[in-house]
Amino acid sequence: MIAPRIEIDLGKIEHNTRSLTERLDARGIRVLGVTKACLGSPRVAAAMLRGGAAGLGDSRVENLSRLGIENEGASRTLIRSPMLSQASRAVRTANVSLNTEPAVIAALDEAARRMGIRHGVILMVELGDLREGIVADEIPAAVRAVLQRRSLVLIGLGGNLACQSGVIPADANMDVLHRLVDRTEIDHRIRLHTISGGNSANLEWALTTNRLERTNELRIGEAILLGTDPLNRAVIPGLHGDAFTLVGEIIERAAKPGQPWGHRAQSAYGEPPRRTGRGSVRQAIVALGRQDVDIDGVVPPAGITLLGMSSDHLVIDVGDHELAVGDEVRFGLNYGSLVRAMTSPFVTKVERAAPHPDGVVPSVLHAGTALSG
Ligand SMILES: *Cc1c(COP(=O)(O)O)cnc(C)c1O
């Protein structure tokens, strides 16, 4: 079969979504399924919706455009502030967007007015992680700015933690968001529909706090796709950690000395990885490189060790495995490596639905653009 490829188990993605939506539903929180790590794959999005996601979110208008007719009825949220230059496209592809900038808000209003529609705005509040967000003192002015716009609807307020600085979501920082919700509703005599509490890093807080207050939405990508909690990267109990598998093919298999010889300087990517051991190594080269994946997030099968990766070669110690040229090796992925592999034009995407009762596993191939070009 074609390699390298990333195998995507849609049944596991659906299961992970259902498991999380059931737990969060019990706490009054709905889930926005975030598709950005899968580049807005329509079938991944559909699996999230089958699993109970209330809507879809993505950081890029290109990905939202890809979601296609199969997900037509679903609400679509642009979860990165729209580029000023993309305001029209943002309004066309998303019915809601997360916002922080007055100039962008004005452009969205203008674009929506021209199209004769209304666009939903969630204002993002800076809660301490120092990525996107309006500082709390400036929220009242931003609220007024949205409420004045005839073609915009203020849907609610939101926050995002743990992405830039690793700040852990907790009662203290989430309370800043909740107090702003209270103040906004009193000052303007409105009711905010959505309090979008955060991403997968908010799960632990959302499932355990007794001060959930008005948070009623989480935007979840990683925990659905990889089953992991971004705060510690451990698989959440009850979820599948192996919905994605990267498969590479061996192109050289040889016993090589434990240590390189000759005077040494930098390697292709800076400091060469340290090889340990003196004897000989049962080495293989897999046709996978940094153009396909980030080596730091590649998880080899038990008994196989990663020895290093350059642009196109992954060197492994196969240990006791009996592997030959042409054999395939299957790797797990962390979030960074998943994003890189999904984005690489060299990696073919194979999406598998849940097995049929008669044992047939339907699958769809998406060849990389480099392969089909
Ligand atoms: C990526 C992103 C998410 C989803 O994050 P996960 O950790 O994948 O759940 C949610 N909100 C925003 C603003 C994001 O950029």
Short mmCIF file of C-alpha atoms and ligand atoms in Angstrom, two decimals:
data_model
loop_
_atom_site.label_atom_id
_atom_site.label_comp_id
_atom_site.label_asym_id
_atom_site.label_seq_id
_atom_site.Cartn_x
_atom_site.Cartn_y
_atom_site.Cartn_z
CA MET A 1 0.00 0.00 0.00
CA ILE A 2 1.07 3.59 -0.57
CA ALA A 3 3.55 5.04 1.95
CA PRO A 4 4.04 7.18 3.85
CA ARG A 5 0.43 7.37 4.89
CA ILE A 6 -1.56 8.42 7.91
CA GLU A 7 -4.40 6.07 8.80
CA ILE A 8 -7.33 7.80 10.43
CA ASP A 9 -9.83 5.68 12.36
CA LEU A 10 -13.11 7.59 12.12
CA GLY A 11 -14.83 5.17 14.51
CA LYS A 12 -12.34 6.04 17.26
CA ILE A 13 -12.79 9.76 16.62
CA GLU A 14 -16.55 9.32 16.90
CA HIS A 15 -16.11 7.29 20.11
CA ASN A 16 -13.81 9.91 21.66
CA THR A 17 -16.24 12.68 20.78
CA ARG A 18 -19.19 10.78 22.23
CA SER A 19 -17.35 9.95 25.42
CA LEU A 20 -16.42 13.61 25.96
CA THR A 21 -19.78 15.07 24.93
CA GLU A 22 -21.57 12.73 27.34
CA ARG A 23 -19.34 13.78 30.25
CA LEU A 24 -19.57 17.47 29.38
CA ASP A 25 -23.28 17.38 28.61
CA ALA A 26 -23.87 16.22 32.19
CA ARG A 27 -22.26 19.53 33.24
CA GLY A 28 -24.21 21.68 30.79
CA ILE A 29 -21.33 22.17 28.37
CA ARG A 30 -21.55 21.63 24.63
CA VAL A 31 -18.58 20.74 22.45
CA LEU A 32 -17.34 22.54 19.39
CA GLY A 33 -15.36 19.92 17.45
CA VAL A 34 -12.11 21.55 16.29
CA THR A 35 -10.91 20.18 12.95
CA LYS A 36 -7.76 22.25 12.36
CA ALA A 37 -5.28 19.42 13.02
CA CYS A 38 -7.07 17.52 10.21
CA LEU A 39 -7.19 20.52 7.86
CA GLY A 40 -10.97 20.58 8.04
CA SER A 41 -11.41 17.00 6.80
CA PRO A 42 -15.14 16.61 6.01
CA ARG A 43 -15.21 12.97 7.21
CA VAL A 44 -13.42 13.74 10.48
CA ALA A 45 -15.86 16.61 11.01
CA ALA A 46 -18.81 14.31 10.29
CA ALA A 47 -17.47 11.77 12.82
CA MET A 48 -17.33 14.53 15.44
CA LEU A 49 -20.93 15.51 14.69
CA ARG A 50 -22.09 11.88 14.90
CA GLY A 51 -20.34 11.70 18.27
CA GLY A 52 -22.43 14.59 19.56
CA ALA A 53 -20.42 17.74 18.80
CA ALA A 54 -22.81 20.71 18.70
CA GLY A 55 -20.83 22.48 15.98
CA LEU A 56 -17.48 22.71 14.24
CA GLY A 57 -14.58 25.08 14.67
CA ASP A 58 -11.39 25.69 12.74
CA SER A 59 -8.64 28.30 12.79
CA ARG A 60 -8.49 28.78 9.01
CA VAL A 61 -11.11 29.80 6.47
CA GLU A 62 -9.54 27.39 3.95
CA ASN A 63 -10.33 24.48 6.28
CA LEU A 64 -13.85 25.71 7.03
CA SER A 65 -14.47 25.89 3.28
CA ARG A 66 -13.42 22.24 2.94
CA LEU A 67 -16.04 20.94 5.40
CA GLY A 68 -18.38 20.58 2.44
CA ILE A 69 -22.01 19.71 1.96
CA GLU A 70 -21.90 16.64 4.22
CA ASN A 71 -21.55 19.02 7.20
CA GLU A 72 -23.75 21.74 5.75
CA GLY A 73 -26.18 22.03 8.61
CA ALA A 74 -23.49 22.40 11.29
CA SER A 75 -22.62 25.72 12.87
CA ARG A 76 -19.08 26.83 11.87
CA THR A 77 -16.89 28.95 14.08
CA LEU A 78 -13.64 30.57 12.96
CA ILE A 79 -11.57 30.16 16.13
CA ARG A 80 -8.67 32.41 15.11
CA SER A 81 -9.27 36.13 14.70
CA PRO A 82 -10.01 36.68 11.01
CA MET A 83 -7.33 38.44 8.99
CA LEU A 84 -8.48 41.92 8.03
CA SER A 85 -7.80 40.95 4.42
CA GLN A 86 -10.09 37.90 4.75
CA ALA A 87 -13.10 39.52 6.40
CA SER A 88 -15.46 38.72 3.51
CA ARG A 89 -14.29 35.14 3.28
CA ALA A 90 -14.60 34.76 7.06
CA VAL A 91 -18.23 35.88 6.92
CA ARG A 92 -18.93 33.62 3.97
CA THR A 93 -17.43 30.46 5.53
CA ALA A 94 -18.18 30.89 9.24
CA ASN A 95 -21.34 31.97 10.99
CA VAL A 96 -19.42 32.88 14.15
CA SER A 97 -15.85 34.07 14.73
CA LEU A 98 -13.66 34.70 17.78
CA ASN A 99 -12.51 38.31 17.82
CA THR A 100 -10.22 40.79 19.56
CA GLU A 101 -9.62 43.69 17.16
CA PRO A 102 -11.96 46.67 16.52
CA ALA A 103 -10.77 47.07 12.91
CA VAL A 104 -11.57 43.44 12.16
CA ILE A 105 -14.96 43.70 13.86
CA ALA A 106 -15.77 46.73 11.67
CA ALA A 107 -14.69 44.85 8.54
CA LEU A 108 -16.81 41.81 9.46
CA ASP A 109 -19.83 44.06 9.95
CA GLU A 110 -19.27 45.69 6.58
CA ALA A 111 -18.81 42.31 4.85
CA ALA A 112 -21.94 40.86 6.49
CA ARG A 113 -23.95 43.97 5.58
CA ARG A 114 -22.94 43.65 1.94
CA MET A 115 -24.00 40.00 1.96
CA GLY A 116 -27.25 40.80 3.72
CA ILE A 117 -26.58 38.41 6.61
CA ARG A 118 -25.70 38.65 10.29
CA HIS A 119 -22.42 37.29 11.66
CA GLY A 120 -21.92 36.10 15.24
CA VAL A 121 -19.05 37.48 17.32
CA ILE A 122 -17.46 35.99 20.42
CA LEU A 123 -15.08 38.42 22.12
CA MET A 124 -11.98 36.74 23.49
CA VAL A 125 -10.75 37.83 26.92
CA GLU A 126 -7.07 37.74 27.93
CA LEU A 127 -6.95 35.39 30.94
CA GLY A 128 -3.18 35.27 31.45
CA ASP A 129 -1.81 32.92 28.81
CA LEU A 130 -0.81 35.94 26.67
CA ARG A 131 -1.95 34.77 23.28
CA GLU A 132 -5.20 36.19 21.87
CA GLY A 133 -7.56 38.14 24.09
CA ILE A 134 -8.75 41.62 25.00
CA VAL A 135 -7.53 42.78 28.43
CA ALA A 136 -10.44 42.77 30.89
CA ASP A 137 -10.55 46.58 31.29
CA GLU A 138 -11.16 47.02 27.56
CA ILE A 139 -13.97 44.49 27.28
CA PRO A 140 -16.77 47.01 27.98
CA ALA A 141 -15.64 49.18 25.03
CA ALA A 142 -15.33 46.13 22.77
CA VAL A 143 -18.84 44.98 23.77
CA ARG A 144 -20.24 48.41 22.91
CA ALA A 145 -18.40 48.32 19.57
CA VAL A 146 -20.05 45.02 18.62
CA LEU A 147 -23.50 45.97 19.88
CA GLN A 148 -23.44 49.11 17.68
CA ARG A 149 -22.92 47.08 14.53
CA ARG A 150 -26.17 46.24 12.78
CA SER A 151 -24.88 43.17 10.95
CA LEU A 152 -23.13 41.58 13.92
CA VAL A 153 -24.59 39.63 16.84
CA LEU A 154 -22.70 39.46 20.13
CA ILE A 155 -22.94 35.73 20.82
CA GLY A 156 -20.79 35.73 23.94
CA LEU A 157 -17.36 35.90 25.55
CA GLY A 158 -14.56 33.38 25.48
CA GLY A 159 -11.11 32.59 26.78
CA ASN A 160 -8.15 30.48 25.77
CA LEU A 161 -5.44 29.17 28.07
CA ALA A 162 -2.47 26.79 28.00
CA CYS A 163 -1.56 27.38 24.33
CA GLN A 164 1.15 30.07 24.47
CA SER A 165 2.43 29.99 28.04
CA GLY A 166 1.00 26.76 29.41
CA VAL A 167 -1.18 28.58 31.97
CA ILE A 168 -3.48 25.99 33.60
CA PRO A 169 -7.24 26.71 33.50
CA ALA A 170 -8.48 27.06 37.09
CA ASP A 171 -11.24 28.78 39.07
CA ALA A 172 -9.11 31.91 39.54
CA ASN A 173 -8.54 32.70 35.85
CA MET A 174 -11.92 31.39 34.67
CA ASP A 175 -13.61 33.66 37.25
CA VAL A 176 -12.24 36.69 35.39
CA LEU A 177 -14.27 35.55 32.38
CA HIS A 178 -17.40 34.87 34.44
CA ARG A 179 -17.30 38.29 36.18
CA LEU A 180 -17.05 39.97 32.76
CA VAL A 181 -20.07 37.99 31.59
CA ASP A 182 -22.08 39.17 34.60
CA ARG A 183 -21.00 42.76 34.12
CA THR A 184 -21.74 42.77 30.38
CA GLU A 185 -25.22 41.32 30.88
CA ILE A 186 -26.11 43.84 33.63
CA ASP A 187 -24.65 46.88 31.86
CA HIS A 188 -26.36 46.17 28.54
CA ARG A 189 -29.43 44.22 29.70
CA ILE A 190 -28.60 41.39 27.34
CA ARG A 191 -28.18 37.67 27.75
CA LEU A 192 -24.96 36.14 26.40
CA HIS A 193 -25.68 32.85 24.70
CA THR A 194 -22.17 31.33 24.63
CA ILE A 195 -19.43 31.35 27.22
CA SER A 196 -16.67 29.57 25.33
CA GLY A 197 -14.40 28.47 28.14
CA GLY A 198 -11.38 27.13 26.29
CA ASN A 199 -9.75 24.17 24.56
CA SER A 200 -8.89 20.58 25.53
CA ALA A 201 -6.72 21.92 28.37
CA ASN A 202 -9.96 23.06 30.10
CA LEU A 203 -11.39 19.52 30.34
CA GLU A 204 -9.98 18.62 33.73
CA TRP A 205 -11.21 21.92 35.18
CA ALA A 206 -14.62 21.67 33.48
CA LEU A 207 -15.23 18.12 34.71
CA THR A 208 -14.20 18.73 38.32
CA THR A 209 -14.76 22.36 39.36
CA ASN A 210 -17.74 23.41 41.43
CA ARG A 211 -17.42 26.92 39.98
CA LEU A 212 -18.31 26.15 36.39
CA GLU A 213 -20.75 29.07 36.50
CA ARG A 214 -21.65 30.28 33.02
CA THR A 215 -19.14 28.32 30.92
CA ASN A 216 -21.30 26.35 28.48
CA GLU A 217 -18.97 25.56 25.57
CA LEU A 218 -15.51 24.09 25.06
CA ARG A 219 -13.65 24.03 21.74
CA ILE A 220 -12.09 20.57 21.62
CA GLY A 221 -9.58 19.27 19.10
CA GLU A 222 -6.69 17.33 20.64
CA ALA A 223 -8.71 15.39 23.22
CA ILE A 224 -11.07 14.15 20.49
CA LEU A 225 -8.39 13.35 17.91
CA LEU A 226 -5.57 11.99 20.06
CA GLY A 227 -7.50 11.25 23.27
CA THR A 228 -4.91 13.26 25.21
CA ASP A 229 -5.04 16.02 27.82
CA PRO A 230 -2.67 18.76 26.55
CA LEU A 231 -1.63 19.66 30.11
CA ASN A 232 0.24 16.37 30.57
CA ARG A 233 -0.21 14.58 27.22
CA ALA A 234 -1.59 11.49 28.98
CA VAL A 235 -4.48 9.61 27.35
CA ILE A 236 -7.76 10.48 29.09
CA PRO A 237 -9.36 7.34 30.63
CA GLY A 238 -12.03 5.93 28.31
CA LEU A 239 -10.61 7.53 25.15
CA HIS A 240 -8.64 6.02 22.26
CA GLY A 241 -5.07 7.32 21.96
CA ASP A 242 -4.50 5.67 18.59
CA ALA A 243 -7.03 7.11 16.16
CA PHE A 244 -4.07 8.17 13.98
CA THR A 245 -1.20 5.95 12.82
CA LEU A 246 1.68 7.06 10.64
CA VAL A 247 2.97 4.26 8.41
CA GLY A 248 6.39 4.38 6.76
CA GLU A 249 8.27 1.93 4.55
CA ILE A 250 11.80 0.63 5.09
CA ILE A 251 14.22 1.50 2.26
CA GLU A 252 17.50 0.26 3.76
CA ARG A 253 18.16 -2.45 6.32
CA ALA A 254 21.70 -3.18 7.46
CA ALA A 255 23.88 -3.91 10.48
CA LYS A 256 25.87 -0.72 11.11
CA PRO A 257 28.61 0.08 13.62
CA GLY A 258 27.46 1.51 16.93
CA GLN A 259 29.52 4.69 16.41
CA PRO A 260 30.19 6.93 13.36
CA TRP A 261 33.80 7.45 12.26
CA GLY A 262 35.75 10.42 10.87
CA HIS A 263 35.99 13.98 12.30
CA ARG A 264 32.57 15.31 13.16
CA ALA A 265 30.84 18.69 12.81
CA GLN A 266 27.12 19.52 12.58
CA SER A 267 24.65 17.18 10.90
CA ALA A 268 21.86 18.25 8.51
CA TYR A 269 19.75 19.55 11.40
CA GLY A 270 22.40 20.83 13.82
CA GLU A 271 23.74 18.74 16.68
CA PRO A 272 23.72 15.08 15.66
CA PRO A 273 21.78 12.77 17.94
CA ARG A 274 23.96 10.75 20.30
CA ARG A 275 24.34 7.09 19.46
CA THR A 276 25.02 4.85 22.40
CA GLY A 277 26.67 1.44 22.42
CA ARG A 278 29.82 0.11 20.83
CA GLY A 279 28.83 -3.06 19.01
CA SER A 280 26.76 -3.17 15.87
CA VAL A 281 23.24 -1.83 15.46
CA ARG A 282 20.45 -3.54 13.53
CA GLN A 283 19.64 -0.34 11.68
CA ALA A 284 16.92 0.52 9.19
CA ILE A 285 16.02 3.62 7.24
CA VAL A 286 12.34 4.48 6.90
CA ALA A 287 11.31 6.76 4.02
CA LEU A 288 9.99 9.47 6.33
CA GLY A 289 11.56 12.84 7.03
CA ARG A 290 11.10 16.25 8.51
CA GLN A 291 9.09 17.25 5.45
CA ASP A 292 6.53 14.69 6.62
CA VAL A 293 6.57 14.79 10.39
CA ASP A 294 8.23 16.24 13.50
CA ILE A 295 10.49 13.53 14.95
CA ASP A 296 9.93 14.74 18.53
CA GLY A 297 6.35 13.55 18.38
CA VAL A 298 6.85 10.22 16.64
CA VAL A 299 6.23 7.21 18.88
CA PRO A 300 7.88 3.99 17.62
CA PRO A 301 6.53 0.50 18.34
CA ALA A 302 7.91 -1.22 21.46
CA GLY A 303 11.44 -2.52 20.90
CA ILE A 304 12.27 0.02 18.15
CA THR A 305 14.38 3.12 18.89
CA LEU A 306 14.58 6.34 16.86
CA LEU A 307 18.21 7.24 16.07
CA GLY A 308 17.63 10.44 14.11
CA MET A 309 15.82 12.11 11.24
CA SER A 310 16.86 14.40 8.39
CA SER A 311 14.65 15.83 5.64
CA ASP A 312 13.83 12.47 4.07
CA HIS A 313 15.39 9.69 6.17
CA LEU A 314 14.30 8.32 9.53
CA VAL A 315 17.01 6.10 11.04
CA ILE A 316 15.82 3.49 13.54
CA ASP A 317 17.31 0.66 15.58
CA VAL A 318 14.95 -2.24 14.91
CA GLY A 319 16.09 -4.19 17.99
CA ASP A 320 14.83 -7.76 17.86
CA HIS A 321 12.21 -7.09 15.17
CA GLU A 322 12.58 -9.07 11.94
CA LEU A 323 12.18 -6.32 9.36
CA ALA A 324 13.33 -6.13 5.74
CA VAL A 325 13.32 -3.64 2.90
CA GLY A 326 9.72 -3.02 1.82
CA ASP A 327 8.29 -3.76 5.26
CA GLU A 328 6.17 -1.13 6.95
CA VAL A 329 6.62 0.37 10.42
CA ARG A 330 3.67 1.91 12.27
CA PHE A 331 4.16 4.96 14.50
CA GLY A 332 2.00 6.83 16.97
CA LEU A 333 1.90 10.65 16.85
CA ASN A 334 1.66 13.53 19.28
CA TYR A 335 -0.20 16.73 18.42
CA GLY A 336 2.71 18.56 16.75
CA SER A 337 3.59 15.58 14.62
CA LEU A 338 -0.03 14.98 13.70
CA VAL A 339 -0.35 18.55 12.43
CA ARG A 340 2.88 18.25 10.43
CA ALA A 341 1.93 14.89 8.90
CA MET A 342 -1.58 16.06 8.00
CA THR A 343 -0.09 19.16 6.35
CA SER A 344 2.63 17.35 4.39
CA PRO A 345 1.74 16.85 0.71
CA PHE A 346 3.84 13.66 0.75
CA VAL A 347 1.71 11.86 3.34
CA THR A 348 -1.38 10.15 1.96
CA LYS A 349 -4.41 10.33 4.22
CA VAL A 350 -6.44 7.14 4.57
CA GLU A 351 -9.73 7.63 6.41
CA ARG A 352 -11.35 4.43 7.67
CA ALA A 353 -14.92 4.18 8.85
CA ALA A 354 -15.91 1.77 11.62
CA PRO A 355 -15.70 -1.87 10.40
CA HIS A 356 -18.83 -3.18 8.67
CA PRO A 357 -20.64 -6.16 10.21
CA ASP A 358 -19.44 -8.27 7.25
CA GLY A 359 -15.83 -7.40 8.03
CA VAL A 360 -15.25 -4.92 5.20
CA VAL A 361 -13.56 -1.71 6.25
CA PRO A 362 -14.57 1.06 3.85
CA SER A 363 -11.83 3.63 3.36
CA VAL A 364 -11.15 6.75 1.35
CA LEU A 365 -7.71 7.70 0.05
CA HIS A 366 -6.59 11.31 -0.15
CA ALA A 367 -3.27 11.25 -1.97
CA GLY A 368 -0.89 14.05 -1.13
CA THR A 369 -0.89 16.87 -3.68
CA ALA A 370 2.70 16.05 -4.61
CA LEU A 371 1.62 12.53 -5.48
CA SER A 372 -1.39 13.46 -7.55
CA GLY A 373 0.32 16.41 -9.33
C1 LIG B 1 -6.63 25.11 18.54
C2 LIG B 1 -7.61 25.84 19.35
C3 LIG B 1 -8.57 25.12 20.09
C4 LIG B 1 -8.56 23.63 20.19
O1 LIG B 1 -7.44 23.25 20.94
P1 LIG B 1 -7.19 21.71 21.36
O2 LIG B 1 -6.09 21.80 22.35
O3 LIG B 1 -6.81 21.02 20.11
O4 LIG B 1 -8.44 21.23 21.95
C5 LIG B 1 -9.52 25.85 20.78
N1 LIG B 1 -9.54 27.20 20.74
C6 LIG B 1 -8.64 27.92 20.05
C7 LIG B 1 -8.73 29.41 20.06
C8 LIG B 1 -7.64 27.27 19.34
O5 LIG B 1 -6.76 27.98 18.65
#
